[in-house]
Short mmCIF file of C-alpha atoms in Angstrom, two decimals:
data_model
loop_
_atom_site.label_atom_id
_atom_site.label_comp_id
_atom_site.label_asym_id
_atom_site.label_seq_id
_atom_site.Cartn_x
_atom_site.Cartn_y
_atom_site.Cartn_z
CA MET A 1 26.49 -11.11 15.42
CA THR A 2 27.94 -8.61 17.93
CA ALA A 3 25.87 -6.88 20.61
CA GLY A 4 26.56 -3.55 18.91
CA LYS A 5 25.09 -4.74 15.64
CA VAL A 6 22.04 -6.15 17.41
CA ILE A 7 21.43 -2.87 19.23
CA THR A 8 21.98 -0.79 16.08
CA GLY A 9 19.71 -3.01 14.00
CA GLY A 10 17.04 -2.95 16.69
CA CYS A 11 17.11 0.84 16.91
CA LEU A 12 16.82 1.20 13.14
CA LEU A 13 13.97 -1.29 13.05
CA LEU A 14 12.04 0.52 15.78
CA ALA A 15 12.60 3.84 14.02
CA ALA A 16 11.38 2.45 10.72
CA ILE A 17 8.28 0.89 12.26
CA SER A 18 7.38 4.14 14.02
CA LEU A 19 7.44 6.09 10.76
CA TYR A 20 4.30 4.54 9.40
CA PRO A 21 1.34 2.48 10.69
CA GLN A 22 2.31 -1.17 10.23
CA ALA A 23 0.32 -4.28 11.16
CA GLY A 24 -0.75 -4.86 7.58
CA ASN A 25 -1.79 -1.35 6.60
CA TYR A 26 1.19 -0.02 4.64
CA PRO A 27 0.44 1.27 1.08
CA LEU A 28 1.90 -1.22 -1.41
CA GLY A 29 2.92 -1.16 -5.05
CA ALA A 30 5.70 0.91 -6.58
CA ARG A 31 3.13 3.22 -8.16
CA ALA A 32 1.84 4.17 -4.70
CA MET A 33 5.39 4.61 -3.45
CA GLY A 34 6.31 6.84 -6.38
CA THR A 35 3.37 9.17 -5.77
CA GLY A 36 4.18 9.90 -2.12
CA HIS A 37 2.33 6.83 -0.75
CA CYS A 38 -0.93 8.09 -2.29
CA SER A 39 -3.01 5.13 -3.47
CA LEU A 40 -6.69 5.60 -2.61
CA VAL A 41 -7.86 6.40 -6.15
CA HIS A 42 -5.34 4.32 -8.11
CA ARG A 43 -7.47 1.94 -10.15
CA ASP A 44 -5.02 -0.92 -10.36
CA LEU A 45 -4.27 -4.36 -8.90
CA TRP A 46 -2.63 -2.86 -5.81
CA GLY A 47 -6.02 -1.74 -4.57
CA VAL A 48 -6.01 -5.26 -3.07
CA PHE A 49 -3.82 -3.72 -0.36
CA ASN A 50 -4.59 0.01 -0.63
CA ASN A 51 -8.32 0.48 -1.30
CA GLN A 52 -10.28 -2.62 -2.22
CA ALA A 53 -13.03 -0.59 -3.94
CA THR A 54 -10.73 0.58 -6.74
CA VAL A 55 -10.08 -2.91 -8.15
CA VAL A 56 -13.60 -2.82 -9.61
CA TYR A 57 -12.29 -0.46 -12.31
CA SER A 58 -8.89 -2.10 -12.81
CA GLY A 59 -9.72 -4.23 -15.83
CA GLY A 60 -9.68 -8.03 -16.05
CA PRO A 61 -7.96 -10.70 -13.94
CA ALA A 62 -4.47 -9.81 -12.72
CA ILE A 63 -1.63 -11.02 -10.53
CA GLY A 64 1.29 -9.02 -9.18
CA VAL A 65 4.43 -9.11 -7.04
CA PHE A 66 5.88 -6.23 -5.01
CA ALA A 67 9.29 -6.02 -3.30
CA GLU A 68 10.85 -3.34 -1.13
CA ASN A 69 14.25 -3.08 0.54
CA ARG A 70 13.67 -0.46 3.22
CA PHE A 71 16.74 1.68 3.96
CA LEU A 72 18.82 -0.91 2.07
CA LEU A 73 18.73 -3.28 5.06
CA LYS A 74 18.05 -6.97 4.45
CA GLU A 75 16.24 -7.19 7.81
CA MET A 76 13.64 -4.78 6.43
CA ASN A 77 12.75 -6.49 3.19
CA ARG A 78 9.08 -6.54 2.23
CA ILE A 79 7.43 -8.77 -0.36
CA ALA A 80 3.77 -8.96 -1.30
CA VAL A 81 1.71 -10.96 -3.78
CA GLY A 82 -1.79 -10.00 -4.88
CA GLY A 83 -4.39 -11.20 -7.33
CA LEU A 84 -7.95 -10.59 -8.45
CA LEU A 85 -10.63 -12.32 -10.50
CA LYS A 86 -14.00 -11.28 -11.85
CA ALA A 87 -16.80 -12.76 -9.73
CA GLY A 88 -20.39 -11.86 -10.47
CA LYS A 89 -20.81 -8.11 -10.77
CA GLY A 90 -17.60 -7.42 -8.87
CA LYS A 91 -14.09 -8.71 -8.17
CA LEU A 92 -12.76 -11.37 -5.82
CA LEU A 93 -9.39 -10.32 -4.43
CA ALA A 94 -6.64 -11.82 -2.29
CA GLY A 95 -3.25 -10.71 -1.02
CA LEU A 96 -0.28 -11.81 1.09
CA ASP A 97 2.20 -9.32 2.58
CA HIS A 98 5.38 -10.11 4.56
CA PHE A 99 7.80 -7.66 6.17
CA GLY A 100 10.98 -8.16 8.18
CA GLY A 101 13.45 -10.92 8.92
CA PHE A 102 14.65 -13.21 11.71
CA ALA A 103 14.53 -10.66 14.55
CA PHE A 104 11.12 -9.21 13.68
CA SER A 105 8.51 -10.02 11.06
CA GLU A 106 4.94 -9.12 10.18
CA MET A 107 2.58 -11.05 7.93
CA LYS A 108 -0.88 -10.29 6.65
CA ALA A 109 -3.12 -12.51 4.53
CA GLY A 110 -6.44 -11.21 3.28
CA ILE A 111 -9.34 -12.13 1.04
CA GLY A 112 -12.18 -9.87 0.01
CA TYR A 113 -14.74 -8.73 -2.50
CA ALA A 114 -15.43 -5.42 -4.24
CA MET A 115 -18.39 -4.40 -6.37
CA PRO A 116 -19.71 -1.31 -8.15
CA PHE A 117 -22.85 0.59 -7.26
CA GLY A 118 -23.52 2.36 -10.53
CA LYS A 119 -20.86 3.70 -12.90
CA ASN A 120 -19.14 6.06 -10.49
CA PHE A 121 -19.18 4.45 -7.05
CA ALA A 122 -17.71 1.24 -5.64
CA ALA A 123 -17.07 -0.37 -2.27
CA GLY A 124 -14.89 -3.23 -1.09
CA LEU A 125 -14.45 -5.30 2.06
CA GLN A 126 -11.63 -7.64 3.11
CA ILE A 127 -11.07 -10.07 6.01
CA ASP A 128 -7.49 -10.17 7.34
CA TYR A 129 -5.33 -12.54 9.33
CA LEU A 130 -2.24 -10.92 10.91
CA ARG A 131 0.82 -12.39 12.59
CA ILE A 132 3.80 -10.76 14.31
CA ALA A 133 6.89 -12.72 15.36
CA VAL A 134 9.80 -11.37 17.44
CA GLY A 135 12.91 -13.59 17.37
CA GLU A 136 13.38 -16.84 19.27
CA GLY A 137 11.83 -17.54 22.64
CA TYR A 138 8.90 -15.17 22.24
CA PRO A 139 5.42 -16.33 21.22
CA ALA A 140 4.02 -14.99 17.98
CA ARG A 141 0.96 -12.74 18.07
CA HIS A 142 -2.12 -13.39 15.94
CA ALA A 143 -5.21 -11.38 15.09
CA LEU A 144 -8.30 -11.41 12.88
CA THR A 145 -9.82 -8.16 11.68
CA PHE A 146 -11.21 -6.53 8.54
CA GLU A 147 -10.79 -3.47 6.37
CA GLY A 148 -12.74 -1.76 3.63
CA GLY A 149 -12.83 1.17 1.27
CA ILE A 150 -14.99 3.24 -1.01
CA TYR A 151 -14.27 5.01 -4.29
CA ALA A 152 -16.30 7.75 -5.94
CA ARG A 153 -15.83 9.46 -9.28
CA ILE A 154 -17.32 12.92 -8.81
CA THR A 155 -16.54 14.35 -12.25
CA GLU A 156 -14.36 13.42 -15.20
CA LYS A 157 -11.45 15.09 -13.40
CA LEU A 158 -12.13 14.54 -9.69
CA GLU A 159 -12.07 11.26 -7.71
CA LEU A 160 -12.39 10.58 -3.99
CA GLY A 161 -11.28 7.58 -1.96
CA MET A 162 -11.54 6.45 1.65
CA HIS A 163 -10.20 3.40 3.48
CA ILE A 164 -10.43 2.15 7.06
CA PHE A 165 -8.47 -0.66 8.67
CA ASN A 166 -9.60 -2.41 11.89
CA PRO A 167 -12.65 -0.20 12.54
CA LEU A 168 -13.70 -2.26 15.61
CA ARG A 169 -10.25 -1.92 17.22
CA VAL A 170 -9.88 -5.64 17.84
CA LYS A 171 -7.09 -6.96 20.06
CA TRP A 172 -4.25 -9.32 19.38
CA ILE A 173 -5.56 -12.74 20.39
CA ALA A 174 -4.95 -13.56 24.09
CA THR A 175 -3.49 -10.11 24.81
CA PRO A 176 -4.93 -6.80 26.07
CA GLU A 177 -3.25 -4.86 23.27
CA HIS A 178 -5.38 -3.41 20.46
CA LEU A 179 -4.43 -3.29 16.82
CA PRO A 180 -4.41 0.31 15.58
CA LEU A 181 -7.41 1.74 13.81
CA VAL A 182 -6.15 3.40 10.63
CA PHE A 183 -8.13 5.83 8.51
CA ARG A 184 -7.05 7.20 5.13
CA GLY A 185 -8.91 9.68 2.97
CA GLY A 186 -7.92 11.49 -0.17
CA MET A 187 -8.56 12.71 -3.67
CA GLY A 188 -7.20 12.59 -7.18
CA PHE A 189 -7.43 15.42 -9.70
CA ARG A 190 -6.74 14.99 -13.43
CA PRO A 191 -6.54 18.34 -15.23
CA ASP A 192 -5.89 16.45 -18.48
CA ALA A 193 -5.38 12.90 -19.67
CA SER A 194 -1.61 12.96 -19.17
CA LEU A 195 -1.37 14.47 -15.66
CA SER A 196 -2.77 13.32 -12.30
CA MET A 197 -2.33 14.89 -8.87
CA PHE A 198 -3.09 13.24 -5.53
CA ALA A 199 -3.47 14.33 -1.91
CA GLU A 200 -4.25 12.17 1.14
CA ILE A 201 -4.30 12.15 4.92
CA HIS A 202 -3.39 8.99 6.86
CA LYS A 203 -4.26 8.77 10.56
CA ALA A 204 -3.62 5.83 12.88
CA SER A 205 -5.01 5.72 16.41
CA ASP A 206 -1.47 5.44 17.82
CA HIS A 207 0.32 7.86 15.45
CA GLN A 208 0.10 11.48 14.42
CA ALA A 209 -1.57 12.24 11.10
CA VAL A 210 0.57 11.95 7.98
CA PHE A 211 -0.12 14.07 4.90
CA ALA A 212 0.86 12.81 1.48
CA ALA A 213 0.89 14.39 -1.97
CA GLY A 214 2.06 13.18 -5.35
CA CYS A 215 1.73 13.47 -9.09
CA GLU A 216 1.98 11.25 -12.14
CA TYR A 217 2.74 12.22 -15.74
CA ILE A 218 1.90 9.84 -18.60
CA TYR A 219 3.95 9.95 -21.78
CA HIS A 220 2.46 8.17 -24.83
CA GLU A 221 0.30 5.95 -22.56
CA LYS A 222 3.09 3.46 -21.88
CA PHE A 223 5.58 5.46 -19.82
CA HIS A 224 4.75 7.05 -16.45
CA VAL A 225 6.87 9.43 -14.34
CA ARG A 226 5.98 9.98 -10.67
CA ALA A 227 7.01 12.07 -7.66
CA GLY A 228 5.66 12.76 -4.18
CA ILE A 229 6.28 13.68 -0.56
CA THR A 230 4.95 12.72 2.89
CA THR A 231 5.14 14.77 6.08
CA GLY A 232 6.52 13.91 9.50
CA GLU A 233 10.10 12.77 9.11
CA ALA A 234 10.02 13.97 5.51
CA ARG A 235 10.19 11.33 2.81
CA TYR A 236 10.58 12.24 -0.83
CA THR A 237 9.52 9.69 -3.43
CA PHE A 238 9.97 9.23 -7.16
CA GLY A 239 9.38 6.48 -9.68
CA ILE A 240 8.58 5.34 -13.19
CA GLY A 241 6.18 2.86 -14.78
CA ILE A 242 6.49 1.00 -18.09
CA ARG A 243 3.74 -0.92 -19.87
CA ILE A 244 4.69 -3.76 -22.22
CA LYS A 245 1.61 -5.46 -23.69
CA GLN A 246 -0.08 -7.28 -20.77
CA MET A 247 2.73 -6.46 -18.31
CA TRP A 248 3.32 -3.48 -16.04
CA LEU A 249 6.74 -2.83 -14.49
CA ASP A 250 6.94 -0.11 -11.83
CA LEU A 251 10.10 1.12 -10.11
CA ALA A 252 10.27 3.61 -7.27
CA SER A 253 12.28 4.78 -4.29
CA SER A 254 11.61 6.85 -1.22
CA MET A 255 14.27 8.90 0.52
CA HIS A 256 14.00 9.44 4.27
CA THR A 257 15.66 12.55 5.66
CA TYR A 258 17.89 10.58 8.05
CA LEU A 259 17.67 6.88 7.17
CA GLY A 260 18.23 7.00 3.42
CA TYR A 261 16.77 5.23 0.40
CA SER A 262 14.16 2.47 0.13
CA PRO A 263 13.96 1.04 -3.42
CA GLN A 264 10.76 -0.69 -4.56
CA LEU A 265 9.69 -2.75 -7.54
CA SER A 266 6.33 -4.14 -8.58
CA PHE A 267 5.33 -6.32 -11.51
CA THR A 268 1.76 -6.84 -12.69
CA TYR A 269 0.53 -9.28 -15.33
CA ARG A 270 -2.89 -9.28 -16.95
CA PRO A 271 -3.81 -12.19 -19.25
CA ALA A 272 -4.85 -11.19 -22.76
CA LYS A 273 -8.62 -10.96 -23.22
#
């Protein structure tokens, strides 16, 4: 690999990382991507990564796989696997997320539990292990922290969600550097059964606030169309979802103003009851 390619790849990687809080707190699932990275009130499997409280209302056991090719660069591939099981009154959840390649990579593994408090309120908590590796000759960084979220259904049409990552601002082990504290809050509004609209604010301690908005239209219950936008270096998103019996297939892409497209795919399977 030439020095020019290394420098170019490094610059693109740094630009991509700066666009959104990383270190294990990136909204996952092609549904979230399609709706402008809004995910706090999505009651699906991907709450394992986005808002643990919402998995309480996501149905029975499930497992899913998510893949993203950011800006069509192989060095910026992301893959995540999540699953959940019913446990007592709530749900036991677990997830593994990996981003990057040889020059730079991030990994997060988490396990948690979510439970309802009445019919319209739920909370979830998850313990995380994080690892960052930067090429050869540099020691990897490790950290232990936690995250959690709440979900509230205010009316038949209005839902609220909130999530916080690393609230104690722990440090990478054996370093003076803190992981970022990341707060996300938002709402979902459903004027009718076929249309949902979402709005969120995402704020990391080391980044400016990002505003996100999106919508989802459901056609005949099995086909979903989505679109959204986030602020900052503007990113437009769009996607579709298809339900086939116990399987969900979601496709999406985001388009960055300068860096281009980032296609995503997620697959969810729920065993028959």
